Amino acid sequence: MNFLIQEVSPALEPPRRKRPEWLKSRVPGGENYARLKAIIDGNRLHTVCQEARCPNVGECWNNGTATFMILGDVCTRSCGFCAVKTGKPTELDADEPARVARAVSLLGLRHAVITSVNRDELYDGGAQIFAETIRQVRASNPGTRIEVLIPDFRGEEFALDIVLDALPDILNHNMETVPRLYPVVRPQAKYERSLTLLNRARRRGFITKTGLMLGIGEK
């Protein structure tokens, strides 16, 4: 069998577009990156930047910003978009709030963001550790604004109230996607549950915040 092979002239090929600068990620490094990493490692802390393998870690850490991740580095859920380890957590460290507060002081943060893995095996989902972290950070850093990015605590209102009673400046909970995609993207979560959490915090007078991912099949 004979095949006709025709060579395409380079002049007929569509021009290759240069990738925009904002799409490129630099290899993590630099003086600020090294300093921040030393503080995180020295205080035996986790960050979502590392555990979720965020491609922007180099840029953020060089700017001296990071999101602390409390309650260990193993999540009880298995969201389809997340790179954090899934399994049965064993870590629950009562001294962690003090170490987060120390790291915030060393970094001189004016705005601290604290998130966590899901800890569905705990009766309060880790709410007490969240609340204590808020109190410790505020005691050591009275001028620092505190934002917490919390899980849904399985819809338990008492757990949310524990966090709110510690008076974070911003209550953040990510909706992530549209209701239709929850079974694939967030199989162990519920859209209405997350919406109710945000509504409850808002009714109590807190500044609320959420996040949505785009480009995963929503219409």
CSV table of C-alpha atoms in Angstrom, one decimal:
chain,number,residue,atom,x,y,z
A,1,MET,CA,0.0,0.0,0.0
A,2,ASN,CA,1.4,3.4,-1.0
A,3,PHE,CA,0.9,6.5,1.1
A,4,LEU,CA,1.2,10.0,-0.2
A,5,ILE,CA,3.3,12.1,2.2
A,6,GLN,CA,3.1,15.8,1.6
A,7,GLU,CA,5.4,18.1,3.4
A,8,VAL,CA,3.7,21.2,4.8
A,9,SER,CA,5.5,24.4,4.1
A,10,PRO,CA,6.4,26.3,7.3
A,11,ALA,CA,4.8,29.4,5.8
A,12,LEU,CA,1.4,27.6,5.8
A,13,GLU,CA,1.6,26.5,9.4
A,14,PRO,CA,-0.4,28.7,11.8
A,15,PRO,CA,1.8,31.0,13.9
A,16,ARG,CA,2.6,29.8,17.4
A,17,ARG,CA,1.3,32.1,20.0
A,18,LYS,CA,3.6,33.0,22.9
A,19,ARG,CA,2.3,31.9,26.3
A,20,PRO,CA,1.3,34.9,28.4
A,21,GLU,CA,3.7,35.8,31.2
A,22,TRP,CA,1.0,35.2,33.9
A,23,LEU,CA,0.7,31.6,32.8
A,24,LYS,CA,4.4,30.8,33.6
A,25,SER,CA,5.5,29.6,37.0
A,26,ARG,CA,9.0,30.2,38.3
A,27,VAL,CA,10.9,27.5,40.0
A,28,PRO,CA,10.5,28.1,43.8
A,29,GLY,CA,13.5,29.8,45.3
A,30,GLY,CA,14.9,33.1,46.5
A,31,GLU,CA,15.7,34.7,49.8
A,32,ASN,CA,12.1,35.3,50.9
A,33,TYR,CA,11.1,31.8,49.9
A,34,ALA,CA,13.9,30.2,51.9
A,35,ARG,CA,13.1,32.4,55.0
A,36,LEU,CA,9.5,31.5,54.9
A,37,LYS,CA,10.2,27.8,54.4
A,38,ALA,CA,12.6,27.8,57.4
A,39,ILE,CA,9.9,29.4,59.6
A,40,ILE,CA,7.2,26.9,58.4
A,41,ASP,CA,9.6,23.9,58.8
A,42,GLY,CA,11.0,25.2,62.1
A,43,ASN,CA,7.6,25.4,63.7
A,44,ARG,CA,6.5,22.0,62.3
A,45,LEU,CA,3.6,23.5,60.4
A,46,HIS,CA,1.8,22.6,57.2
A,47,THR,CA,0.7,24.9,54.4
A,48,VAL,CA,-2.0,24.3,51.8
A,49,CYS,CA,0.6,25.8,49.3
A,50,GLN,CA,2.8,22.7,49.8
A,51,GLU,CA,0.2,20.0,50.5
A,52,ALA,CA,-2.1,20.9,47.6
A,53,ARG,CA,0.9,21.3,45.3
A,54,CYS,CA,-0.1,24.8,44.3
A,55,PRO,CA,1.8,26.0,41.2
A,56,ASN,CA,2.0,29.6,42.6
A,57,VAL,CA,3.9,28.6,45.8
A,58,GLY,CA,7.1,30.2,44.5
A,59,GLU,CA,5.4,33.6,43.8
A,60,CYS,CA,3.5,33.7,47.0
A,61,TRP,CA,6.3,32.6,49.3
A,62,ASN,CA,8.7,35.1,47.6
A,63,ASN,CA,6.1,37.8,48.5
A,64,GLY,CA,6.1,36.5,52.1
A,65,THR,CA,2.5,35.1,52.1
A,66,ALA,CA,1.3,31.6,52.8
A,67,THR,CA,-1.9,29.8,53.9
A,68,PHE,CA,-1.5,27.8,57.1
A,69,MET,CA,-3.1,24.4,57.1
A,70,ILE,CA,-4.0,23.1,60.6
A,71,LEU,CA,-5.3,19.7,61.9
A,72,GLY,CA,-2.6,17.7,60.1
A,73,ASP,CA,-1.9,17.0,56.4
A,74,VAL,CA,-4.3,14.0,55.9
A,75,CYS,CA,-7.9,14.7,54.9
A,76,THR,CA,-10.9,12.4,55.5
A,77,ARG,CA,-12.4,13.4,52.2
A,78,SER,CA,-11.4,12.8,48.6
A,79,CYS,CA,-12.4,15.8,46.5
A,80,GLY,CA,-11.6,15.2,42.8
A,81,PHE,CA,-9.7,18.5,42.4
A,82,CYS,CA,-7.5,18.4,45.5
A,83,ALA,CA,-3.9,17.0,45.8
A,84,VAL,CA,-4.0,16.8,49.7
A,85,LYS,CA,-3.5,13.3,51.0
A,86,THR,CA,-6.6,11.3,51.8
A,87,GLY,CA,-6.8,8.7,54.5
A,88,LYS,CA,-7.3,8.2,58.3
A,89,PRO,CA,-5.6,11.1,60.1
A,90,THR,CA,-3.7,10.4,63.3
A,91,GLU,CA,-2.3,13.9,64.0
A,92,LEU,CA,-4.1,16.2,66.5
A,93,ASP,CA,-1.7,18.6,68.1
A,94,ALA,CA,-2.9,20.8,70.9
A,95,ASP,CA,0.2,23.0,70.6
A,96,GLU,CA,-0.3,23.7,66.9
A,97,PRO,CA,-2.3,27.0,67.5
A,98,ALA,CA,0.7,28.5,69.5
A,99,ARG,CA,3.1,27.5,66.7
A,100,VAL,CA,0.9,29.1,64.1
A,101,ALA,CA,0.8,32.3,66.2
A,102,ARG,CA,4.6,32.3,66.5
A,103,ALA,CA,5.0,31.9,62.7
A,104,VAL,CA,2.6,34.8,62.1
A,105,SER,CA,4.8,36.9,64.4
A,106,LEU,CA,8.0,35.9,62.7
A,107,LEU,CA,6.6,36.6,59.3
A,108,GLY,CA,5.2,39.9,60.3
A,109,LEU,CA,1.9,39.1,58.7
A,110,ARG,CA,-0.8,41.8,58.6
A,111,HIS,CA,-3.3,39.3,57.2
A,112,ALA,CA,-3.2,35.7,58.2
A,113,VAL,CA,-5.1,33.0,56.4
A,114,ILE,CA,-5.7,29.7,58.2
A,115,THR,CA,-7.4,26.6,56.6
A,116,SER,CA,-7.5,22.9,57.4
A,117,VAL,CA,-8.1,19.5,56.1
A,118,ASN,CA,-11.5,17.9,56.8
A,119,ARG,CA,-11.5,15.9,60.0
A,120,ASP,CA,-14.9,14.2,59.9
A,121,GLU,CA,-13.8,11.6,62.5
A,122,LEU,CA,-13.7,14.3,65.2
A,123,TYR,CA,-17.0,15.2,66.9
A,124,ASP,CA,-16.5,18.9,66.2
A,125,GLY,CA,-14.6,18.5,62.9
A,126,GLY,CA,-11.6,20.3,64.5
A,127,ALA,CA,-13.6,23.5,65.4
A,128,GLN,CA,-11.9,23.8,68.8
A,129,ILE,CA,-8.5,23.9,67.3
A,130,PHE,CA,-9.6,26.5,64.8
A,131,ALA,CA,-11.0,28.6,67.6
A,132,GLU,CA,-7.9,28.3,69.7
A,133,THR,CA,-5.7,29.2,66.7
A,134,ILE,CA,-7.7,32.4,66.2
A,135,ARG,CA,-7.3,33.3,69.8
A,136,GLN,CA,-3.6,32.6,70.0
A,137,VAL,CA,-2.8,34.5,66.7
A,138,ARG,CA,-4.8,37.5,68.0
A,139,ALA,CA,-3.1,37.5,71.4
A,140,SER,CA,0.3,37.4,69.8
A,141,ASN,CA,-0.5,39.7,66.9
A,142,PRO,CA,-3.2,42.1,67.8
A,143,GLY,CA,-2.9,44.1,64.6
A,144,THR,CA,-3.2,41.1,62.3
A,145,ARG,CA,-6.4,40.5,60.4
A,146,ILE,CA,-7.4,36.8,60.7
A,147,GLU,CA,-9.2,35.0,57.8
A,148,VAL,CA,-10.3,31.3,58.3
A,149,LEU,CA,-11.1,29.1,55.4
A,150,ILE,CA,-13.1,26.4,57.1
A,151,PRO,CA,-14.6,23.0,56.1
A,152,ASP,CA,-18.4,22.4,56.3
A,153,PHE,CA,-18.2,20.6,59.7
A,154,ARG,CA,-20.7,18.1,58.3
A,155,GLY,CA,-23.4,20.8,58.7
A,156,GLU,CA,-23.0,20.8,62.5
A,157,GLU,CA,-24.1,24.3,63.7
A,158,PHE,CA,-22.5,24.0,67.1
A,159,ALA,CA,-19.1,23.5,65.4
A,160,LEU,CA,-19.5,26.6,63.2
A,161,ASP,CA,-20.5,28.5,66.3
A,162,ILE,CA,-17.4,27.5,68.1
A,163,VAL,CA,-15.3,29.1,65.3
A,164,LEU,CA,-17.5,32.2,65.1
A,165,ASP,CA,-17.4,32.7,68.8
A,166,ALA,CA,-13.6,33.2,68.5
A,167,LEU,CA,-14.3,36.2,66.3
A,168,PRO,CA,-12.3,35.7,63.0
A,169,ASP,CA,-12.2,38.9,60.9
A,170,ILE,CA,-13.3,36.9,57.8
A,171,LEU,CA,-15.2,33.6,57.5
A,172,ASN,CA,-14.3,31.9,54.3
A,173,HIS,CA,-15.8,28.7,53.0
A,174,ASN,CA,-15.4,27.6,49.4
A,175,MET,CA,-18.5,26.5,47.4
A,176,GLU,CA,-16.0,25.3,44.7
A,177,THR,CA,-18.5,24.5,41.9
A,178,VAL,CA,-22.1,24.4,40.8
A,179,PRO,CA,-24.7,21.9,42.3
A,180,ARG,CA,-24.7,19.6,39.3
A,181,LEU,CA,-21.0,18.8,39.6
A,182,TYR,CA,-20.9,18.1,43.3
A,183,PRO,CA,-21.2,14.3,42.9
A,184,VAL,CA,-18.0,14.3,40.9
A,185,VAL,CA,-16.0,17.3,42.3
A,186,ARG,CA,-17.1,17.1,45.9
A,187,PRO,CA,-18.7,13.7,46.5
A,188,GLN,CA,-18.7,14.0,50.3
A,189,ALA,CA,-20.1,17.6,50.4
A,190,LYS,CA,-23.5,19.1,49.7
A,191,TYR,CA,-24.1,22.4,47.9
A,192,GLU,CA,-27.0,23.4,50.2
A,193,ARG,CA,-25.0,22.6,53.3
A,194,SER,CA,-22.2,24.9,52.3
A,195,LEU,CA,-24.6,27.6,51.3
A,196,THR,CA,-26.4,27.3,54.7
A,197,LEU,CA,-23.0,27.6,56.5
A,198,LEU,CA,-22.3,30.9,54.7
A,199,ASN,CA,-25.8,32.2,55.4
A,200,ARG,CA,-25.6,31.4,59.1
A,201,ALA,CA,-22.2,33.2,59.4
A,202,ARG,CA,-23.6,36.2,57.5
A,203,ARG,CA,-26.7,36.4,59.7
A,204,ARG,CA,-24.4,36.6,62.7
A,205,GLY,CA,-22.8,39.7,61.2
A,206,PHE,CA,-19.5,38.2,59.9
A,207,ILE,CA,-17.8,39.1,56.7
A,208,THR,CA,-18.2,36.0,54.5
A,209,LYS,CA,-16.2,34.9,51.5
A,210,THR,CA,-16.3,32.0,49.1
A,211,GLY,CA,-14.5,30.7,46.1
A,212,LEU,CA,-15.5,29.0,42.8
A,213,MET,CA,-13.5,27.1,40.3
A,214,LEU,CA,-14.2,27.7,36.6
A,215,GLY,CA,-13.6,25.5,33.6
A,216,ILE,CA,-14.5,22.1,35.0
A,217,GLY,CA,-17.7,21.5,33.0
A,218,GLU,CA,-20.2,24.0,34.5
A,219,LYS,CA,-22.7,25.6,32.2
